[in-house]
């Protein structure tokens, strides 16, 4: 990488960020597209978020991603928010547009693209959505916008589940919505088409745990865990044991990163299928 006076700075802001794969992914993409850009991770204390954003503006950072715990809080420090990010209620990508910081969200579309790649239809499906945190908001909102039949939100904290239910209700009135705890006692498991885990149960330091038991579901369900490290969580390992179709979080991670790159550099971000295979190969290797 040849860094010079003309190198553009991109980055990630979060706390903690020490497990993030984003710097590796984005720098790999910048290099493979021959762009004079560099991507760094910034671990920012919660009380310094506003100062950090002002600093990014002053030094003309071109764009950055936002991760836990700032995806919602950052919205009040931005100059504009794109309509989809407003619906989701969170921002994961910011672009400096001639001095104005504009917020976007690529998590929902990155998640959705995986179904297109796998040839799986979403409208009319009954979804068991595990979790009610930031990722569940992006994914739940995307599912609501794509006409699923039912979303059952299973979460440890029932207030958080109810808040997410309210949020999704404000997006769509046309679907059934339920909440549950992680024991799923009131759920008719035979009606579930797809299980989506958006909790951090399954990643370090909970890599030996699964958020729910997998007994009682039908044979043709899809189990999608958005965790990307480890690539096969305990939930996916058990799903594979039952011969269920499984999807891990790597491709969502890659898709949302590419969508961020397209927001930052629309004309220059030309990723054909060969380049995509190269990037996927790089990710498989990590
Ligand atoms: P978050 O806002 O902190 O939400 C965490 C969720 O996990 C909440 O539902 C929380 O439940 C639940 N949880 C955490 N610890 C738990 C425990 N010990 N027992 C039961 N429930 C627990 O985090 P997030 O931003 O939504 O991210 C969640 C996961 O998604 C992370 O693993 C992240 O790496 C992954 N992710 C992947 C991608 C991708 O591109 N593949 C993108 C975004 C996020 P409570 O409400 O009860 O606290």
CSV table of C-alpha atoms and ligand atoms in Angstrom, one decimal:
chain,number,residue,atom,x,y,z
A,1,UNK,CA,0.0,0.0,0.0
A,2,UNK,CA,1.5,3.3,-1.1
A,3,UNK,CA,0.2,6.0,1.4
A,4,UNK,CA,0.9,9.5,0.3
A,5,UNK,CA,-0.4,13.1,0.7
A,6,UNK,CA,-3.4,12.3,-1.5
A,7,UNK,CA,-4.5,9.1,0.3
A,8,UNK,CA,-8.2,9.4,1.4
A,9,UNK,CA,-9.0,8.3,5.0
A,10,UNK,CA,-12.0,6.0,5.8
A,11,UNK,CA,-12.7,4.3,9.0
A,12,UNK,CA,-14.7,2.6,11.6
A,13,UNK,CA,-15.9,4.1,14.9
A,14,UNK,CA,-17.1,1.9,17.8
A,15,UNK,CA,-16.2,0.6,21.3
A,16,UNK,CA,-14.8,-2.0,21.4
A,17,UNK,CA,-13.5,-2.5,17.9
A,18,UNK,CA,-10.7,-5.0,18.5
A,19,UNK,CA,-12.6,-8.0,17.0
A,20,UNK,CA,-13.7,-6.1,13.9
A,21,UNK,CA,-12.9,-7.6,10.5
A,22,UNK,CA,-13.9,-4.3,8.7
A,23,UNK,CA,-10.4,-2.9,8.4
A,24,UNK,CA,-9.2,-6.1,6.7
A,25,UNK,CA,-12.2,-6.2,4.4
A,26,UNK,CA,-12.2,-2.6,3.3
A,27,UNK,CA,-8.4,-2.3,2.8
A,28,UNK,CA,-8.5,-5.5,0.8
A,29,UNK,CA,-11.3,-4.0,-1.4
A,30,UNK,CA,-9.5,-0.6,-1.8
A,31,UNK,CA,-6.3,-2.4,-2.8
A,32,UNK,CA,-8.0,-4.7,-5.2
A,33,UNK,CA,-9.8,-1.7,-6.9
A,34,UNK,CA,-6.5,0.2,-7.0
A,35,UNK,CA,-8.0,3.1,-4.9
A,36,UNK,CA,-5.7,5.4,-3.0
A,37,UNK,CA,-7.7,5.0,0.2
A,38,UNK,CA,-7.0,3.6,3.6
A,39,UNK,CA,-9.4,2.4,6.3
A,40,UNK,CA,-8.5,2.5,10.1
A,41,UNK,CA,-10.5,1.5,13.2
A,42,UNK,CA,-11.1,4.1,15.9
A,43,UNK,CA,-12.0,3.0,19.4
A,44,UNK,CA,-13.8,6.0,20.9
A,45,UNK,CA,-15.0,6.4,24.5
A,46,UNK,CA,-18.8,6.9,24.7
A,47,UNK,CA,-18.5,10.4,26.1
A,48,UNK,CA,-16.3,11.5,23.2
A,49,UNK,CA,-18.5,10.5,20.3
A,50,UNK,CA,-19.6,14.0,19.4
A,51,UNK,CA,-16.0,15.3,19.5
A,52,UNK,CA,-14.8,12.4,17.4
A,53,UNK,CA,-17.5,13.2,14.7
A,54,UNK,CA,-16.5,16.9,14.7
A,55,UNK,CA,-12.9,15.9,14.3
A,56,UNK,CA,-13.7,13.6,11.4
A,57,UNK,CA,-15.4,16.5,9.7
A,58,UNK,CA,-12.6,19.0,10.3
A,59,UNK,CA,-9.9,16.6,8.9
A,60,UNK,CA,-12.2,15.7,6.0
A,61,UNK,CA,-12.5,12.0,6.6
A,62,UNK,CA,-14.2,10.7,3.4
A,63,UNK,CA,-16.5,8.2,5.1
A,64,UNK,CA,-16.8,5.8,7.9
A,65,UNK,CA,-18.7,2.8,9.4
A,66,UNK,CA,-20.3,2.8,12.8
A,67,UNK,CA,-20.6,-0.1,15.1
A,68,UNK,CA,-21.7,-1.1,18.6
A,69,UNK,CA,-22.7,1.0,20.6
A,70,UNK,CA,-23.0,4.1,18.4
A,71,UNK,CA,-25.4,3.1,15.6
A,72,UNK,CA,-28.3,4.9,17.1
A,73,UNK,CA,-26.6,7.7,19.1
A,74,UNK,CA,-24.6,8.9,16.1
A,75,UNK,CA,-27.8,10.0,14.3
A,76,UNK,CA,-28.1,13.2,16.4
A,77,UNK,CA,-24.6,14.3,15.3
A,78,UNK,CA,-25.1,13.9,11.5
A,79,UNK,CA,-26.3,16.6,9.0
A,80,UNK,CA,-28.6,14.3,7.1
A,81,UNK,CA,-30.0,10.8,7.4
A,82,UNK,CA,-31.1,8.7,4.4
A,83,UNK,CA,-34.7,7.5,4.4
A,84,UNK,CA,-33.9,3.8,4.9
A,85,UNK,CA,-31.7,4.5,7.8
A,86,UNK,CA,-34.5,6.6,9.3
A,87,UNK,CA,-36.9,3.7,9.0
A,88,UNK,CA,-34.5,1.3,10.6
A,89,UNK,CA,-33.6,3.8,13.3
A,90,UNK,CA,-29.8,3.2,13.0
A,91,UNK,CA,-26.8,4.3,10.9
A,92,UNK,CA,-23.8,2.0,10.0
A,93,UNK,CA,-22.3,4.1,7.2
A,94,UNK,CA,-21.5,7.8,7.0
A,95,UNK,CA,-20.4,9.6,3.9
A,96,UNK,CA,-18.8,13.1,3.8
A,97,UNK,CA,-20.7,14.8,1.0
A,98,UNK,CA,-18.9,18.1,0.4
A,99,UNK,CA,-18.5,18.8,4.1
A,100,UNK,CA,-21.9,17.4,5.1
A,101,UNK,CA,-22.1,14.1,7.0
A,102,UNK,CA,-24.9,11.9,5.7
A,103,UNK,CA,-25.9,8.7,7.4
A,104,UNK,CA,-27.0,5.4,5.7
A,105,UNK,CA,-27.7,1.9,6.8
A,106,UNK,CA,-26.4,-1.1,4.7
A,107,UNK,CA,-27.0,-3.8,7.3
A,108,UNK,CA,-30.6,-4.5,6.2
A,109,UNK,CA,-29.8,-4.7,2.5
A,110,UNK,CA,-26.6,-6.7,3.2
A,111,UNK,CA,-28.7,-9.2,5.1
A,112,UNK,CA,-31.4,-9.4,2.3
A,113,UNK,CA,-28.9,-9.9,-0.5
A,114,UNK,CA,-27.9,-13.2,1.0
A,115,UNK,CA,-31.5,-14.6,0.3
A,116,UNK,CA,-31.2,-13.4,-3.3
A,117,UNK,CA,-27.9,-15.2,-3.6
A,118,UNK,CA,-29.3,-18.4,-2.0
A,119,UNK,CA,-32.6,-18.2,-4.1
A,120,UNK,CA,-34.7,-18.0,-0.9
A,121,UNK,CA,-38.1,-16.1,-1.1
A,122,UNK,CA,-39.0,-14.0,1.9
A,123,UNK,CA,-42.6,-12.7,1.3
A,124,UNK,CA,-45.2,-14.7,3.2
A,125,UNK,CA,-42.6,-16.4,5.5
A,126,UNK,CA,-43.0,-17.0,9.2
A,127,UNK,CA,-39.8,-15.8,10.9
A,128,UNK,CA,-38.5,-16.5,14.4
A,129,UNK,CA,-36.2,-13.5,15.0
A,130,UNK,CA,-33.9,-14.1,18.0
A,131,UNK,CA,-32.7,-10.9,19.6
A,132,UNK,CA,-33.8,-7.3,19.9
A,133,UNK,CA,-30.6,-5.3,19.7
A,134,UNK,CA,-29.2,-3.0,16.9
A,135,UNK,CA,-28.9,-5.8,14.3
A,136,UNK,CA,-32.4,-7.1,15.1
A,137,UNK,CA,-33.8,-3.6,14.3
A,138,UNK,CA,-32.1,-3.5,10.9
A,139,UNK,CA,-33.1,-7.1,10.1
A,140,UNK,CA,-36.6,-6.8,11.5
A,141,UNK,CA,-37.3,-3.6,9.6
A,142,UNK,CA,-36.0,-5.1,6.4
A,143,UNK,CA,-38.2,-8.2,6.9
A,144,UNK,CA,-41.2,-5.9,7.6
A,145,UNK,CA,-40.5,-3.9,4.4
A,146,UNK,CA,-40.4,-7.2,2.5
A,147,UNK,CA,-43.9,-8.5,3.4
A,148,UNK,CA,-43.1,-11.5,5.7
A,149,UNK,CA,-46.3,-13.1,7.2
A,150,UNK,CA,-45.1,-13.3,10.9
A,151,UNK,CA,-42.3,-12.1,13.0
A,152,UNK,CA,-41.9,-13.7,16.5
A,153,UNK,CA,-39.3,-11.8,18.4
A,154,UNK,CA,-37.6,-14.0,21.0
A,155,UNK,CA,-35.4,-12.2,23.5
A,156,UNK,CA,-34.0,-12.4,27.0
A,157,UNK,CA,-35.2,-8.9,28.0
A,158,UNK,CA,-38.9,-8.7,27.2
A,159,UNK,CA,-39.1,-4.9,27.3
A,160,UNK,CA,-36.5,-4.7,24.5
A,161,UNK,CA,-38.6,-7.3,22.6
A,162,UNK,CA,-41.7,-5.2,23.0
A,163,UNK,CA,-40.0,-2.0,21.9
A,164,UNK,CA,-38.8,-3.7,18.8
A,165,UNK,CA,-42.3,-5.0,18.2
A,166,UNK,CA,-43.6,-1.4,18.4
A,167,UNK,CA,-41.0,-0.2,16.0
A,168,UNK,CA,-41.8,-2.9,13.5
A,169,UNK,CA,-45.5,-2.2,13.9
A,170,UNK,CA,-44.8,1.4,12.9
A,171,UNK,CA,-43.3,0.1,9.6
A,172,UNK,CA,-46.0,-2.4,8.7
A,173,UNK,CA,-49.5,-3.3,9.8
A,174,UNK,CA,-49.8,-6.2,7.6
A,175,UNK,CA,-48.0,-8.9,9.5
A,176,UNK,CA,-48.5,-10.9,12.7
A,177,UNK,CA,-46.2,-10.0,15.5
A,178,UNK,CA,-45.5,-11.9,18.7
A,179,UNK,CA,-42.9,-11.8,21.4
A,180,UNK,CA,-41.4,-14.6,23.4
A,181,UNK,CA,-38.7,-15.5,25.8
A,182,UNK,CA,-35.8,-17.8,24.7
A,183,UNK,CA,-37.7,-20.9,25.9
A,184,UNK,CA,-40.2,-20.5,23.1
A,185,UNK,CA,-43.0,-22.2,25.2
A,186,UNK,CA,-45.8,-20.4,23.4
A,187,UNK,CA,-44.5,-20.7,19.9
A,188,UNK,CA,-46.0,-23.1,17.4
A,189,UNK,CA,-42.6,-24.3,16.1
A,190,UNK,CA,-44.1,-26.3,13.2
A,191,UNK,CA,-45.2,-23.1,11.6
A,192,UNK,CA,-41.7,-21.5,11.6
A,193,UNK,CA,-40.0,-21.2,8.1
A,194,UNK,CA,-36.9,-19.5,9.2
A,195,UNK,CA,-34.8,-18.9,12.4
A,196,UNK,CA,-32.6,-15.8,12.4
A,197,UNK,CA,-30.2,-15.3,15.3
A,198,UNK,CA,-29.2,-11.7,15.9
A,199,UNK,CA,-28.0,-12.1,19.5
A,200,UNK,CA,-24.3,-12.3,20.4
A,201,UNK,CA,-24.9,-15.8,21.9
A,202,UNK,CA,-22.5,-18.0,19.9
A,203,UNK,CA,-19.7,-15.5,19.6
A,204,UNK,CA,-16.8,-15.0,22.1
A,205,UNK,CA,-17.1,-15.4,25.1
A,206,UNK,CA,-20.3,-17.4,24.5
A,207,UNK,CA,-19.1,-19.5,21.7
A,208,UNK,CA,-20.2,-22.7,23.5
A,209,UNK,CA,-23.8,-21.6,23.8
A,210,UNK,CA,-26.8,-21.5,21.4
A,211,UNK,CA,-29.6,-19.0,22.0
A,212,UNK,CA,-32.4,-21.7,21.7
A,213,UNK,CA,-33.0,-25.4,21.5
A,214,UNK,CA,-33.6,-26.7,18.0
A,215,UNK,CA,-36.1,-29.5,18.7
A,216,UNK,CA,-39.6,-29.5,17.4
A,217,UNK,CA,-39.1,-27.5,14.1
A,218,UNK,CA,-40.0,-28.9,10.6
A,219,UNK,CA,-37.3,-30.4,8.4
A,220,UNK,CA,-37.3,-27.7,5.8
A,221,UNK,CA,-36.5,-24.7,8.0
A,222,UNK,CA,-33.6,-22.3,7.3
A,223,UNK,CA,-31.3,-21.4,10.2
A,224,UNK,CA,-29.4,-18.1,9.6
A,225,UNK,CA,-27.0,-16.9,12.3
A,226,UNK,CA,-25.6,-13.5,11.5
A,227,UNK,CA,-22.5,-14.1,13.7
A,228,UNK,CA,-19.4,-14.3,11.5
A,229,UNK,CA,-16.8,-15.4,14.0
A,230,UNK,CA,-16.9,-18.4,14.5
A,231,UNK,CA,-18.1,-19.2,11.0
A,232,UNK,CA,-20.1,-22.1,12.5
A,233,UNK,CA,-21.7,-21.2,15.8
A,234,UNK,CA,-23.2,-23.8,18.1
A,235,UNK,CA,-26.6,-23.0,16.7
A,236,UNK,CA,-25.4,-23.7,13.2
A,237,UNK,CA,-23.6,-26.8,14.2
A,238,UNK,CA,-26.8,-28.2,15.8
A,239,UNK,CA,-28.8,-27.1,12.7
A,240,UNK,CA,-26.3,-29.0,10.4
A,241,UNK,CA,-26.8,-32.0,12.7
A,242,UNK,CA,-30.5,-31.9,12.0
A,243,UNK,CA,-29.8,-31.4,8.2
A,244,UNK,CA,-31.4,-28.0,8.2
A,245,UNK,CA,-30.3,-25.4,5.6
A,246,UNK,CA,-27.8,-23.1,7.4
A,247,UNK,CA,-26.4,-19.6,6.6
A,248,UNK,CA,-23.7,-17.8,8.5
A,249,UNK,CA,-22.9,-14.1,8.9
A,250,UNK,CA,-19.9,-13.8,6.6
A,251,UNK,CA,-21.8,-13.0,3.5
A,252,UNK,CA,-24.0,-10.4,5.2
A,253,UNK,CA,-20.8,-8.8,6.6
A,254,UNK,CA,-19.3,-8.8,3.1
A,255,UNK,CA,-22.4,-7.5,1.4
A,256,UNK,CA,-22.9,-4.6,3.9
A,257,UNK,CA,-19.2,-3.7,3.4
A,258,UNK,CA,-19.5,-3.6,-0.4
A,259,UNK,CA,-22.7,-1.5,-0.1
A,260,UNK,CA,-20.8,1.0,2.1
A,261,UNK,CA,-18.1,1.1,-0.5
A,262,UNK,CA,-20.7,1.8,-3.2
A,263,UNK,CA,-22.1,4.7,-1.1
A,264,UNK,CA,-18.6,6.2,-0.7
A,265,UNK,CA,-17.3,5.6,-4.3
A,266,UNK,CA,-20.2,4.8,-6.5
A,267,UNK,CA,-18.4,5.1,-9.9
A,268,UNK,CA,-15.1,3.5,-8.7
A,269,UNK,CA,-16.5,0.6,-6.8
A,270,UNK,CA,-16.8,-1.8,-9.7
A,271,UNK,CA,-17.0,-5.3,-8.3
A,272,UNK,CA,-17.6,-8.0,-10.9
A,273,UNK,CA,-18.2,-11.6,-10.1
A,274,UNK,CA,-14.5,-12.5,-10.4
A,275,UNK,CA,-13.6,-9.7,-7.9
A,276,UNK,CA,-16.4,-10.9,-5.7
A,277,UNK,CA,-15.0,-14.4,-5.7
A,278,UNK,CA,-11.5,-13.0,-4.8
A,279,UNK,CA,-13.0,-11.1,-1.9
A,280,UNK,CA,-15.0,-14.2,-0.7
A,281,UNK,CA,-11.8,-16.3,-0.9
A,282,UNK,CA,-9.9,-13.7,1.2
A,283,UNK,CA,-12.7,-13.8,3.8
A,284,UNK,CA,-12.8,-17.7,3.9
A,285,UNK,CA,-9.1,-17.6,4.5
A,286,UNK,CA,-9.4,-15.2,7.5
B,1,LIG,P1,-26.6,-5.4,20.5
B,1,LIG,O1,-27.4,-4.3,20.1
B,1,LIG,O2,-25.7,-5.3,21.7
B,1,LIG,O3,-27.7,-6.6,20.9
B,1,LIG,C1,-27.4,-7.8,21.5
B,1,LIG,C2,-28.5,-8.8,21.6
B,1,LIG,O4,-28.0,-10.0,22.1
B,1,LIG,C3,-29.7,-8.4,22.4
B,1,LIG,O5,-30.9,-9.0,21.9
B,1,LIG,C4,-29.4,-9.0,23.8
B,1,LIG,O6,-30.5,-9.4,24.6
B,1,LIG,C5,-28.7,-10.4,23.3
B,1,LIG,N1,-27.8,-10.9,24.3
B,1,LIG,C6,-26.5,-10.5,24.6
B,1,LIG,N2,-26.0,-11.2,25.5
B,1,LIG,C7,-26.9,-12.1,25.9
B,1,LIG,C8,-27.0,-13.2,26.9
B,1,LIG,N3,-25.9,-13.5,27.7
B,1,LIG,N4,-28.1,-13.9,27.0
B,1,LIG,C9,-29.2,-13.7,26.2
B,1,LIG,N5,-29.2,-12.7,25.3
B,1,LIG,C10,-28.1,-11.9,25.2
B,1,LIG,O7,-25.7,-6.1,19.4
B,1,LIG,P2,-26.0,-6.1,17.8
B,1,LIG,O8,-25.4,-4.9,17.2
B,1,LIG,O9,-27.5,-6.3,17.6
B,1,LIG,O10,-25.1,-7.3,17.3
B,1,LIG,C11,-25.5,-8.6,17.7
B,1,LIG,C12,-24.7,-9.7,17.0
B,1,LIG,O11,-24.9,-9.5,15.5
B,1,LIG,C13,-23.2,-9.6,17.2
B,1,LIG,O12,-22.7,-10.9,17.3
B,1,LIG,C14,-22.7,-9.0,15.9
B,1,LIG,O13,-21.3,-9.4,15.7
B,1,LIG,C15,-23.6,-9.5,14.9
B,1,LIG,N6,-23.7,-8.7,13.7
B,1,LIG,C16,-23.3,-9.3,12.5
B,1,LIG,C17,-23.4,-8.5,11.3
B,1,LIG,C18,-23.0,-9.1,10.0
B,1,LIG,O14,-22.7,-8.3,9.1
B,1,LIG,N7,-22.9,-10.4,9.9
B,1,LIG,C19,-23.9,-7.2,11.4
B,1,LIG,C20,-24.3,-6.7,12.6
B,1,LIG,C21,-24.2,-7.4,13.8
B,1,LIG,P3,-31.1,-8.3,25.7
B,1,LIG,O15,-32.0,-7.4,24.9
B,1,LIG,O16,-31.8,-9.2,26.6
B,1,LIG,O17,-29.9,-7.6,26.3
